CSV table of N, CA and C in Angstrom, one decimal:
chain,number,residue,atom,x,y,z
A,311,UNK,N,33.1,-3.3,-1.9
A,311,UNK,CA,34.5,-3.9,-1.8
A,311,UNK,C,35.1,-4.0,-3.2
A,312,UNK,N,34.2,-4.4,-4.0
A,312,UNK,CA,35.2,-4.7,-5.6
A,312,UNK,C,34.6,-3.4,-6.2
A,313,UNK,N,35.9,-2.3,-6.7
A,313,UNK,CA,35.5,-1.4,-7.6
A,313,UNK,C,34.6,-1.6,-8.6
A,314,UNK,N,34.4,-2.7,-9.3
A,314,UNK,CA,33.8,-2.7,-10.9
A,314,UNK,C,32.3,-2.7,-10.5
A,315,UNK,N,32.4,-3.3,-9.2
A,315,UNK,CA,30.6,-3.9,-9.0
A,315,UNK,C,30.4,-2.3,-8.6
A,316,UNK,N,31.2,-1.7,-7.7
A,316,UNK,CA,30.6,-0.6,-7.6
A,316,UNK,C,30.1,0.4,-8.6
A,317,UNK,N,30.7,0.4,-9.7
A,317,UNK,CA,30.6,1.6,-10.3
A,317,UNK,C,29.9,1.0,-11.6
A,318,UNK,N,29.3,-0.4,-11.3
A,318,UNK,CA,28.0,-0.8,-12.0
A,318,UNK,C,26.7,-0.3,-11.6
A,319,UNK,N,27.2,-0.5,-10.8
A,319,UNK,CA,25.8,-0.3,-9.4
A,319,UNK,C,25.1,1.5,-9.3
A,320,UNK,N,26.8,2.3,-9.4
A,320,UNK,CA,26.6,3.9,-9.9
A,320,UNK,C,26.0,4.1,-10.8
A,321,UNK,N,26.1,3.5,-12.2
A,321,UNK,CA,25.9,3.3,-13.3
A,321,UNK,C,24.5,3.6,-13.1
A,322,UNK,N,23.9,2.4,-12.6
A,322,UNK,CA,22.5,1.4,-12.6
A,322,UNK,C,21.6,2.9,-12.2
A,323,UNK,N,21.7,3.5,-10.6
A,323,UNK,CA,21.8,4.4,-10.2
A,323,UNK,C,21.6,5.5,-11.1
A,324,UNK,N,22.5,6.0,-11.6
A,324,UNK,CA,22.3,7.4,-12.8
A,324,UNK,C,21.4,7.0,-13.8
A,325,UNK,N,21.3,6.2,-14.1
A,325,UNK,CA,20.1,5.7,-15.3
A,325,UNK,C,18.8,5.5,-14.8
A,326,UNK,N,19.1,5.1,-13.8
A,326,UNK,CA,17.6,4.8,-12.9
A,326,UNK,C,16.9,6.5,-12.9
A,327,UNK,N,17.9,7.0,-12.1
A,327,UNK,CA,17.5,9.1,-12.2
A,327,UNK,C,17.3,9.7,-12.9
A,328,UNK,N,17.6,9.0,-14.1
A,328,UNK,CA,17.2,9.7,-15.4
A,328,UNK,C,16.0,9.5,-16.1
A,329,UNK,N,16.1,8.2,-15.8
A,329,UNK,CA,14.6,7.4,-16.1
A,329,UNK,C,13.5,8.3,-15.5
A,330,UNK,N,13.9,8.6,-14.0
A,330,UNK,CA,12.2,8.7,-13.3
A,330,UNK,C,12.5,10.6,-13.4
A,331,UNK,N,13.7,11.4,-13.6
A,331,UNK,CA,13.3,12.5,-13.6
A,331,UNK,C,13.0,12.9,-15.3
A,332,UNK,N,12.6,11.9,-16.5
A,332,UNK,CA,12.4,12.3,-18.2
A,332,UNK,C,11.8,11.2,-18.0
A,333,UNK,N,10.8,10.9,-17.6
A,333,UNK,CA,9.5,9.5,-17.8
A,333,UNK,C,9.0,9.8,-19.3
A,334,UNK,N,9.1,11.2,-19.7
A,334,UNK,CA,8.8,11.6,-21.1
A,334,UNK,C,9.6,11.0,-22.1
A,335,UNK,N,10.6,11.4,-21.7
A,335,UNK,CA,11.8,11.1,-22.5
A,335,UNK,C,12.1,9.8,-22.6
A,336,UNK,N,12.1,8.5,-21.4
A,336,UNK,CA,12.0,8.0,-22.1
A,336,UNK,C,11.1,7.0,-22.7
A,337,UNK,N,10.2,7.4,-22.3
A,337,UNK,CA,8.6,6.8,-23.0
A,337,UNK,C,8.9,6.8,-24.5
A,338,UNK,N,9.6,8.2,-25.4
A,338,UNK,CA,9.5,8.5,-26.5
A,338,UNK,C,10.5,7.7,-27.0
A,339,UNK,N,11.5,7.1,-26.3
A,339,UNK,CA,13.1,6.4,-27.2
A,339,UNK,C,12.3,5.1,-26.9
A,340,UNK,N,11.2,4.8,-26.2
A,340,UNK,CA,11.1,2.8,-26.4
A,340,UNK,C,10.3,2.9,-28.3
């Protein structure tokens, strides 16, 4: 219903898929 929460939530989403498809990647940026 409220745009902003949604496109936090996208946000959250696209980082999450990044995370789990470069587990390499980002092991090496912590």
């Amino acid at each position: 219903m409220f745009p902003l929460e949604s496109k936090v939530e996208n946000n959250l989403h696209l980082i999450s898929e990044e995370i789990t498809s470069d587990p390499i990647v980002y092991q090496d940026s912590k």
